[in-house]
Coordinates of C-alpha atoms and ligand atoms in Angstrom, one line a residue:
Chain A
M1 CA 48.5 126.1 149.3
S2 CA 46.9 123.2 147.5
F3 CA 45.6 122.1 144.2
T4 CA 43.2 119.2 144.1
I5 CA 41.3 117.6 141.2
A6 CA 37.8 116.6 142.2
T7 CA 36.0 113.9 140.3
T8 CA 32.7 114.1 142.2
V9 CA 30.5 116.9 143.4
D10 CA 30.9 115.7 147.0
E11 CA 34.7 115.8 146.8
A12 CA 34.5 119.3 145.4
L13 CA 32.1 120.5 148.2
V14 CA 34.5 119.1 150.9
A15 CA 37.3 121.1 149.3
L16 CA 35.2 124.3 149.1
D17 CA 34.2 123.8 152.7
A18 CA 37.9 123.7 153.6
G19 CA 38.3 127.1 151.9
A20 CA 39.3 126.2 148.3
R21 CA 38.0 128.1 145.3
P22 CA 36.7 126.2 142.3
I23 CA 38.4 126.4 139.0
A24 CA 36.6 125.2 135.8
G25 CA 38.2 126.4 132.6
G26 CA 40.2 129.1 134.4
T27 CA 39.6 131.6 131.6
D28 CA 38.5 134.2 134.0
L29 CA 40.3 133.1 137.2
V30 CA 43.7 132.5 135.7
V31 CA 43.6 135.4 133.2
G32 CA 42.4 137.7 136.0
A33 CA 45.2 136.7 138.3
R34 CA 47.8 137.2 135.5
H35 CA 46.4 140.7 135.0
G36 CA 46.8 141.4 138.7
K37 CA 43.1 141.8 139.1
A38 CA 43.0 139.4 142.0
A39 CA 45.8 137.0 143.1
L40 CA 45.4 133.4 142.2
P41 CA 43.7 131.8 145.2
A42 CA 46.1 129.7 147.3
D43 CA 43.8 126.7 147.5
L44 CA 42.1 125.6 144.3
V45 CA 39.9 122.6 143.5
A46 CA 39.6 121.8 139.8
I47 CA 36.0 120.8 138.9
D48 CA 36.5 120.3 135.2
R49 CA 36.3 116.5 135.4
I50 CA 33.2 116.0 137.4
D51 CA 30.8 114.2 135.1
E52 CA 27.8 115.1 137.2
L53 CA 28.3 118.7 136.3
G54 CA 28.0 118.2 132.6
G55 CA 25.2 117.6 130.2
V56 CA 21.8 119.0 129.2
E57 CA 18.9 116.9 130.5
L58 CA 15.2 117.2 130.1
D59 CA 13.4 116.7 133.4
S60 CA 9.8 117.1 134.7
A61 CA 10.5 120.8 135.6
G62 CA 12.1 121.7 132.2
V63 CA 15.8 121.4 131.4
R64 CA 18.8 121.1 133.6
V65 CA 22.0 122.5 132.1
G66 CA 25.1 121.4 133.9
A67 CA 27.4 124.2 135.1
L68 CA 30.3 122.6 133.3
M69 CA 28.8 122.8 129.8
S70 CA 31.4 124.6 127.7
H71 CA 30.4 127.4 125.3
A72 CA 31.5 125.1 122.4
E73 CA 29.0 122.5 123.7
L74 CA 26.2 125.0 124.3
M75 CA 26.4 126.5 120.8
T76 CA 25.8 123.1 119.2
D77 CA 23.6 121.3 121.7
P78 CA 20.3 120.4 120.0
V79 CA 18.1 121.3 123.0
I80 CA 19.8 124.6 123.6
V81 CA 19.9 125.6 119.9
G82 CA 16.4 124.3 119.3
S83 CA 14.5 125.8 122.3
Y84 CA 16.8 128.1 124.2
T85 CA 18.5 129.7 121.2
A86 CA 19.6 132.9 122.8
I87 CA 22.1 131.0 125.0
A88 CA 23.6 129.4 121.9
D89 CA 23.8 132.9 120.3
A90 CA 25.8 134.1 123.3
S91 CA 28.1 131.1 123.7
A92 CA 29.0 131.2 120.0
L93 CA 30.3 134.8 120.4
V94 CA 32.6 134.1 123.4
G95 CA 36.3 134.7 122.7
S96 CA 37.9 132.2 120.3
P97 CA 37.6 128.5 119.7
S98 CA 40.0 128.0 122.6
T99 CA 38.0 130.2 125.0
R100 CA 34.8 128.4 123.9
H101 CA 36.2 124.9 124.5
V102 CA 37.6 125.6 127.9
G103 CA 35.3 128.3 129.2
T104 CA 32.1 127.1 131.0
L105 CA 28.6 128.3 131.6
G106 CA 29.1 128.0 135.4
G107 CA 32.3 130.1 135.2
N108 CA 30.5 132.8 133.1
V109 CA 27.6 133.0 135.6
M110 CA 29.7 132.9 138.8
N111 CA 32.3 135.3 137.5
G112 CA 29.5 137.9 137.6
S113 CA 30.8 140.3 135.0
P114 CA 28.1 142.8 133.9
A115 CA 29.2 142.1 130.3
M116 CA 28.9 138.3 130.5
D117 CA 27.3 137.1 127.3
T118 CA 25.1 134.2 128.7
G119 CA 23.6 136.4 131.5
A120 CA 20.9 138.2 129.5
P121 CA 19.8 135.1 127.6
L122 CA 19.6 133.1 130.9
T123 CA 17.6 136.0 132.4
V124 CA 14.9 136.2 129.6
L125 CA 14.6 132.4 129.6
R126 CA 14.0 132.5 133.4
A127 CA 16.8 130.3 134.5
A128 CA 17.4 129.5 138.1
A129 CA 20.7 128.6 139.7
E130 CA 21.1 125.4 141.8
L131 CA 23.8 125.9 144.4
R132 CA 25.1 123.1 146.5
S133 CA 27.2 123.0 149.7
V134 CA 28.1 120.4 152.3
T135 CA 25.1 121.4 154.2
G136 CA 22.5 121.2 151.4
S137 CA 21.3 122.8 148.3
R138 CA 19.1 125.8 147.3
T139 CA 17.8 127.2 144.0
V140 CA 17.9 131.0 143.5
S141 CA 16.9 133.3 140.7
L142 CA 19.7 134.9 138.8
D143 CA 18.4 138.3 140.0
E144 CA 19.1 137.1 143.6
L145 CA 22.4 135.5 142.6
W146 CA 24.2 138.5 141.0
A147 CA 25.1 141.2 143.5
G148 CA 27.3 143.6 141.5
P149 CA 30.3 143.6 139.2
G150 CA 32.2 140.4 139.9
R151 CA 30.1 139.6 143.0
T152 CA 27.4 137.0 143.7
T153 CA 25.4 136.2 146.8
A154 CA 26.6 132.6 146.8
N155 CA 28.6 131.6 149.9
P156 CA 32.2 130.6 149.4
G157 CA 31.2 127.0 150.2
E158 CA 28.6 126.8 147.5
L159 CA 29.1 125.3 144.1
L160 CA 26.9 126.1 141.2
V161 CA 25.9 122.7 139.9
A162 CA 23.3 123.5 137.3
L163 CA 21.0 126.1 135.7
H164 CA 17.4 125.1 135.4
L165 CA 15.2 126.3 132.6
P166 CA 11.5 126.1 132.5
P167 CA 10.0 123.9 129.7
A168 CA 9.9 125.5 126.2
W169 CA 6.5 126.3 124.9
D170 CA 5.0 126.6 121.4
R171 CA 5.6 129.6 119.3
C172 CA 8.4 130.9 121.5
G173 CA 11.7 132.2 120.2
S174 CA 14.7 133.9 121.7
A175 CA 17.8 135.7 120.5
Y176 CA 20.9 137.5 121.9
V177 CA 22.6 140.3 120.0
R178 CA 25.7 142.1 121.1
L179 CA 27.4 145.2 119.8
E180 CA 31.0 144.4 119.0
Y181 CA 33.9 146.2 117.3
R182 CA 35.4 143.0 116.0
R183 CA 34.3 139.5 115.4
A184 CA 36.4 137.5 117.8
M185 CA 38.2 138.0 121.2
E186 CA 35.7 140.7 122.0
I187 CA 33.7 141.8 125.0
A188 CA 30.1 143.0 124.6
V189 CA 30.1 146.8 124.2
V190 CA 26.4 146.3 125.1
G191 CA 24.2 143.2 124.6
A192 CA 20.5 142.5 124.6
A193 CA 18.5 139.3 124.8
A194 CA 14.8 138.8 124.1
A195 CA 12.4 135.9 124.5
V196 CA 9.1 136.3 122.6
T197 CA 6.0 134.1 122.5
L198 CA 3.5 134.8 119.7
A199 CA -0.3 134.3 119.9
A200 CA -2.1 132.5 117.1
D201 CA -2.9 135.8 115.3
G202 CA 0.8 136.7 115.3
T203 CA 0.7 139.3 118.0
V204 CA 3.0 139.2 121.0
A205 CA 1.6 137.0 123.8
S206 CA 4.6 137.5 126.2
V207 CA 8.0 139.0 126.0
A208 CA 11.1 139.5 128.2
V209 CA 14.1 141.6 127.5
A210 CA 17.4 141.7 129.4
L211 CA 20.5 143.8 128.9
A212 CA 24.3 143.2 129.3
A213 CA 27.0 145.8 130.0
V214 CA 24.7 148.7 130.8
A215 CA 24.4 148.3 134.6
P216 CA 26.3 146.8 137.5
T217 CA 24.6 143.5 136.8
I218 CA 22.5 142.1 134.0
L219 CA 19.4 144.3 133.8
S220 CA 16.0 142.9 133.2
V221 CA 13.8 145.5 131.4
D222 CA 10.8 146.4 133.5
G223 CA 7.3 146.8 132.0
V224 CA 8.3 145.4 128.7
N225 CA 5.7 142.6 128.8
E226 CA 2.9 145.0 129.8
A227 CA 3.8 147.4 127.0
L228 CA 4.2 144.9 124.2
V229 CA 1.5 142.2 124.7
G230 CA -1.1 142.4 121.9
R231 CA 1.2 144.4 119.6
T232 CA 2.4 143.1 116.3
A233 CA 6.0 141.9 116.3
A234 CA 7.0 144.8 114.0
A235 CA 5.5 147.3 116.4
A236 CA 7.1 145.7 119.5
G237 CA 10.8 146.4 118.6
P238 CA 10.8 150.2 118.8
V239 CA 8.9 150.2 122.1
A240 CA 11.4 147.7 123.6
A241 CA 14.2 149.9 122.3
A242 CA 12.8 153.0 124.1
L243 CA 12.3 151.1 127.4
A244 CA 15.8 149.6 127.2
S245 CA 17.5 153.0 126.5
E246 CA 15.5 154.6 129.3
Q247 CA 16.3 152.0 131.9
A248 CA 20.0 151.4 131.1
A249 CA 22.5 152.9 133.5
P250 CA 25.7 152.6 131.5
I251 CA 29.2 153.8 132.4
S252 CA 31.8 155.4 130.2
D253 CA 35.0 153.6 129.7
L254 CA 37.6 153.2 127.0
R255 CA 35.3 151.0 125.0
A256 CA 32.3 153.4 124.8
S257 CA 30.8 156.5 126.3
D258 CA 27.7 156.2 128.5
R259 CA 25.7 158.1 125.8
Y260 CA 26.8 155.8 123.0
R261 CA 25.9 152.7 125.1
R262 CA 22.5 154.1 126.0
H263 CA 21.7 154.7 122.4
C264 CA 23.1 151.4 121.1
I265 CA 21.4 149.3 123.8
G266 CA 18.0 150.4 122.3
V267 CA 19.2 149.4 118.8
M268 CA 20.3 146.0 120.1
A269 CA 17.1 145.5 122.1
K270 CA 15.0 146.1 119.0
R271 CA 17.2 143.7 116.9
A272 CA 16.9 141.0 119.7
V273 CA 13.1 141.4 119.8
D274 CA 12.9 141.2 116.0
A275 CA 15.1 138.1 115.7
A276 CA 13.3 136.4 118.7
A277 CA 9.9 137.1 117.1
R278 CA 11.1 135.7 113.7
R279 CA 12.3 132.6 115.4
A280 CA 9.0 132.3 117.4
D281 CA 7.2 132.5 114.0
G282 CA 9.1 129.4 112.9
E283 CA 11.9 131.0 110.9
S284 CA 15.2 129.3 111.3
I285 CA 18.0 131.9 111.9
A286 CA 21.4 130.2 112.4
V287 CA 23.4 130.7 115.6
P288 CA 24.8 133.2 116.3
V289 CA 22.2 135.7 115.2
N290 CA 24.9 138.4 115.2
R291 CA 26.6 136.7 112.3
S292 CA 23.7 135.3 110.4
L293 CA 21.9 138.6 110.2
G294 CA 25.0 140.8 110.4
I295 CA 23.4 142.8 113.1
G296 CA 26.0 143.2 115.9
A297 CA 28.8 145.1 114.2
A298 CA 29.4 148.7 115.1
Chain B
M1 CA 54.3 126.3 146.6
T2 CA 56.2 123.7 144.6
T3 CA 54.4 120.6 143.6
S4 CA 55.3 117.5 141.6
Y5 CA 53.2 115.8 139.0
E6 CA 53.3 114.2 135.6
L7 CA 52.4 115.7 132.3
D8 CA 51.7 113.9 129.1
V9 CA 53.1 115.9 126.2
N10 CA 53.0 114.5 122.7
G11 CA 52.5 111.0 124.1
V12 CA 55.5 111.2 126.4
T13 CA 55.1 111.3 130.2
Y14 CA 57.3 114.0 131.8
P15 CA 57.8 114.4 135.6
V16 CA 57.3 118.1 136.5
T17 CA 58.3 119.9 139.7
A18 CA 57.1 123.5 139.6
D19 CA 55.2 126.2 141.4
Q20 CA 51.5 125.4 141.7
G21 CA 50.6 128.7 139.8
K22 CA 53.0 128.1 136.9
N23 CA 51.3 128.3 133.5
L24 CA 51.3 125.4 131.0
L25 CA 53.3 127.4 128.5
S26 CA 56.2 128.0 130.9
V27 CA 56.2 124.4 132.0
I28 CA 56.3 123.2 128.4
R29 CA 59.2 125.5 127.6
E30 CA 61.2 125.4 130.8
N31 CA 60.5 122.1 132.5
V32 CA 59.7 119.8 129.5
G33 CA 62.2 121.6 127.3
L34 CA 60.1 122.0 124.2
T35 CA 60.4 125.5 122.9
G36 CA 58.3 125.4 119.7
T37 CA 55.3 126.8 121.6
K38 CA 55.8 130.6 121.7
E39 CA 55.1 133.3 124.3
G40 CA 53.5 136.3 122.5
C41 CA 51.3 138.5 124.5
D42 CA 51.3 136.3 127.6
D43 CA 47.7 137.5 128.0
C44 CA 45.4 135.0 126.2
E45 CA 45.0 137.4 123.3
C46 CA 47.4 136.5 120.5
G47 CA 47.4 132.7 120.3
A48 CA 51.2 132.2 119.8
C49 CA 51.0 129.8 122.8
M50 CA 48.2 127.6 121.4
V51 CA 48.5 123.9 122.1
L52 CA 46.0 121.1 122.1
L53 CA 44.5 119.7 125.3
D54 CA 42.8 116.4 124.5
G55 CA 42.6 117.6 120.9
Q56 CA 41.0 121.0 121.5
P57 CA 42.9 124.3 121.2
L58 CA 44.1 125.9 124.4
N59 CA 45.9 129.2 125.2
S60 CA 48.7 127.6 127.3
C61 CA 49.9 131.0 128.7
S62 CA 46.7 131.2 130.7
Y63 CA 46.1 127.7 131.9
L64 CA 47.6 126.2 135.0
A65 CA 50.0 123.3 134.1
V66 CA 48.8 121.3 137.2
Q67 CA 45.3 121.3 135.7
A68 CA 46.6 119.6 132.6
Q69 CA 47.5 116.4 134.6
G70 CA 45.9 113.3 133.2
R71 CA 45.1 115.0 129.9
Q72 CA 46.9 114.8 126.6
V73 CA 48.9 117.9 125.6
T74 CA 50.0 118.3 122.0
T75 CA 52.5 120.9 120.9
I76 CA 53.9 121.8 117.5
E77 CA 56.7 119.2 118.1
G78 CA 54.0 116.5 118.2
V79 CA 52.5 117.5 114.8
M80 CA 55.2 116.0 112.6
D81 CA 54.4 112.7 111.0
G82 CA 57.6 110.9 111.9
P83 CA 60.4 112.6 109.8
E84 CA 57.7 114.0 107.5
M85 CA 56.2 117.5 107.8
H86 CA 52.5 117.6 108.5
A87 CA 50.5 118.7 105.5
L88 CA 49.7 121.9 107.2
Q89 CA 53.4 122.7 107.7
R90 CA 54.2 121.9 104.1
N91 CA 51.3 123.9 102.7
L92 CA 52.2 126.9 104.8
L93 CA 55.7 126.9 103.4
E94 CA 54.4 126.4 99.9
A95 CA 51.8 129.1 100.1
G96 CA 54.3 131.5 101.7
G97 CA 52.2 131.6 104.8
V98 CA 55.3 131.9 107.0
Q99 CA 57.2 135.1 107.2
C100 CA 58.7 135.8 110.6
G101 CA 57.2 132.5 111.8
F102 CA 56.4 133.5 115.4
C103 CA 52.7 132.9 115.1
T104 CA 53.1 129.8 113.0
P105 CA 53.2 127.1 115.7
G106 CA 50.0 128.5 117.3
M107 CA 48.3 128.8 113.8
I108 CA 49.1 125.2 113.0
M109 CA 47.6 124.0 116.3
S110 CA 44.4 125.9 115.8
A111 CA 44.2 124.8 112.1
K112 CA 44.8 121.2 113.1
A113 CA 42.0 121.3 115.6
L114 CA 39.7 123.0 113.1
L115 CA 40.3 120.4 110.4
E116 CA 39.6 117.7 112.9
R117 CA 36.3 119.3 113.8
D118 CA 35.4 120.2 110.2
A119 CA 37.3 118.4 107.4
R120 CA 36.3 120.8 104.7
P121 CA 35.7 124.2 106.3
E122 CA 34.1 127.1 104.3
L123 CA 36.3 130.2 104.2
D124 CA 34.2 131.8 107.0
A125 CA 34.5 128.7 109.2
A126 CA 38.3 128.7 108.6
R127 CA 38.5 132.4 109.7
I128 CA 36.5 131.6 112.8
G129 CA 38.8 128.6 113.5
L130 CA 41.8 130.8 113.4
S131 CA 40.2 133.8 115.1
G132 CA 42.2 133.3 118.3
N133 CA 45.5 133.6 116.5
L134 CA 47.1 136.9 115.5
C135 CA 49.6 137.3 112.7
R136 CA 51.3 140.7 112.4
C137 CA 53.5 140.2 109.3
T138 CA 52.4 137.5 106.9
G139 CA 48.8 138.5 106.7
Y140 CA 46.0 136.0 106.8
A141 CA 45.3 135.3 103.1
K142 CA 48.2 132.9 102.5
I143 CA 47.6 131.2 105.9
L144 CA 44.0 130.6 104.9
S145 CA 44.9 129.3 101.5
A146 CA 47.4 126.9 103.2
V147 CA 44.5 125.6 105.4
E148 CA 42.3 125.2 102.4
A149 CA 45.0 123.4 100.4
T150 CA 45.5 121.0 103.4
A151 CA 41.8 120.3 103.7
V152 CA 41.7 119.5 100.0
E153 CA 44.8 117.3 100.2
L154 CA 43.6 115.4 103.2
N155 CA 40.2 114.7 101.7
T156 CA 41.0 113.5 98.2
Ligands
FAD301 C1 40.4 135.7 125.5 C2 39.1 135.7 126.3 C3 37.9 136.0 125.7 C4 36.7 136.0 126.4 N1 35.6 136.4 125.7 C5 34.4 136.4 126.4 C6 33.2 136.8 125.8 O1 33.2 137.1 124.6 N2 32.1 136.8 126.5 C7 32.0 136.4 127.8 O2 31.0 136.4 128.4 N3 33.2 136.0 128.5 C8 34.3 136.0 127.8 N4 35.5 135.7 128.5 C9 35.4 135.3 129.9 C10 35.4 133.8 130.2 O3 36.0 133.1 129.2 C11 34.0 133.3 130.4 O4 33.4 134.0 131.5 C12 33.9 131.8 130.8 O5 32.6 131.3 130.6 C13 34.4 131.5 132.2 O6 34.4 130.1 132.4 P1 35.6 129.3 133.1 O7 35.1 127.9 133.2 O8 36.8 129.5 132.4 O9 35.6 130.0 134.5 P2 36.8 130.0 135.6 O10 37.8 131.0 135.3 O11 37.2 128.7 135.9 O12 35.9 130.6 136.9 C14 35.4 131.9 136.9 C15 34.9 132.2 138.3 O13 33.7 131.4 138.6 C16 34.0 130.5 139.7 N5 33.4 129.3 139.3 C17 33.6 128.6 138.2 N6 32.7 127.5 138.1 C18 32.0 127.6 139.3 C19 30.9 126.7 139.8 N7 30.5 125.7 139.1 N8 30.4 127.1 141.0 C20 30.9 128.1 141.7 N9 31.8 128.9 141.2 C21 32.4 128.7 140.0 C22 35.5 130.5 139.9 O14 35.9 130.2 141.2 C23 35.9 131.9 139.4 O15 35.7 132.8 140.5 C24 36.7 135.7 127.8 C25 37.9 135.3 128.4 C26 39.1 135.3 127.7 C27 40.4 134.9 128.4

């Protein structure tokens, strides 16, 4: 049994190589262990004071978002709020101020819950995950990373160091909306993110929609771009809703039935597309869009 | 496995010898001996165990104490201003925002962190600031008016 505190990525990688599990904020790992979901790993390496894992930086390929960015930082970061707004919408909804200060983006992504709030936004914004181990590094799409509920394809020796986002372009907007029964300490009943780019004439030039809590992993909606390009923003929403409801594969649990989830995911997808298109058109809608438009409550 | 380390609580360094998996709440109450921080749900839901970690609110029931090494932990005992009550404590009493009192230490820690982030929060921001804290008997109206009274008092 061991607990070490790493201050550099290299130190953390050596500990992972020796079999330790990383702990960032612990809001999934420790809470899960206390629930009896999985025992607390015997060997842990704390990664929460590794400076290299923080920050949002613009680079030639776009933007690098450090795995250690907390939800509280993401929801107020000027680059994220300005150009990758759906991520800020999501982070602003996580838990409570305490959860948002200690919980990290990397933990959210690597925990692999199908209901994770940042997953659908990262997917529509085409984020890629940079994984590093003692033997090297590789960058994978999120689609390749998430393998099922609570499972990723990362090896135990790999640390998620950053998420990479492509450069933001003109007349692009994004939004994340989740259905919730209360305004704090909630898990998405279902959630939908959209990224929309508008052409000069105001019609849709490109669009992506992804869904949370309706499949074993975050679900990217197929065919949505083909179906929506060239339509007006107003006409796009209902089509996105129909595709989302059709492709969702929700379960029934104590929070909602599969039928209710399938219906509501369409409603959320439409609202996400509408809000993303309004942002693409230059309208400023405060983060989180759930609150400023009052569109996420059951 | 038992491990030994030091913990800074309210500016005092305490030596701790405890199981590696022991949560911060239990270490504060049992090893450090400060019992103002309460165990409510013990499940990261109710906020009775709220402390500050480097000034930010933290559910201490679900945080490993070993991970708080090298950081500053503030509990309700660290909120008093010498022998004087903190304005939040006084205003909660005056507004009748304390009934059974069990949620109060956690409420105060969240409210203190909120007022440090946002000196004059709007009502909605105050609600969000306290959204990780449950009260089951006083109700929230008086607690929120105490927070507002404190914001006014500290900024005039
Ligand atoms: C009260 C409460 C409310 C919550 N509300 C929400 C919510 O509304 N929405 C939501 O999406 N989530 C919510 N969560 C879940 C959780 O807070 C988030 O998923 C958070 O982002 C996890 O981050 P963390 O740093 O605490 O992760 P940790 O618990 O530290 O880690 C989670 C997992 O990821 C691994 N890991 C962490 N960082 C890395 C890394 N860099 N590389 C490789 N592996 C890594 C860990 O080994 C572990 O398996 C909530 C949790 C609680 C307790």
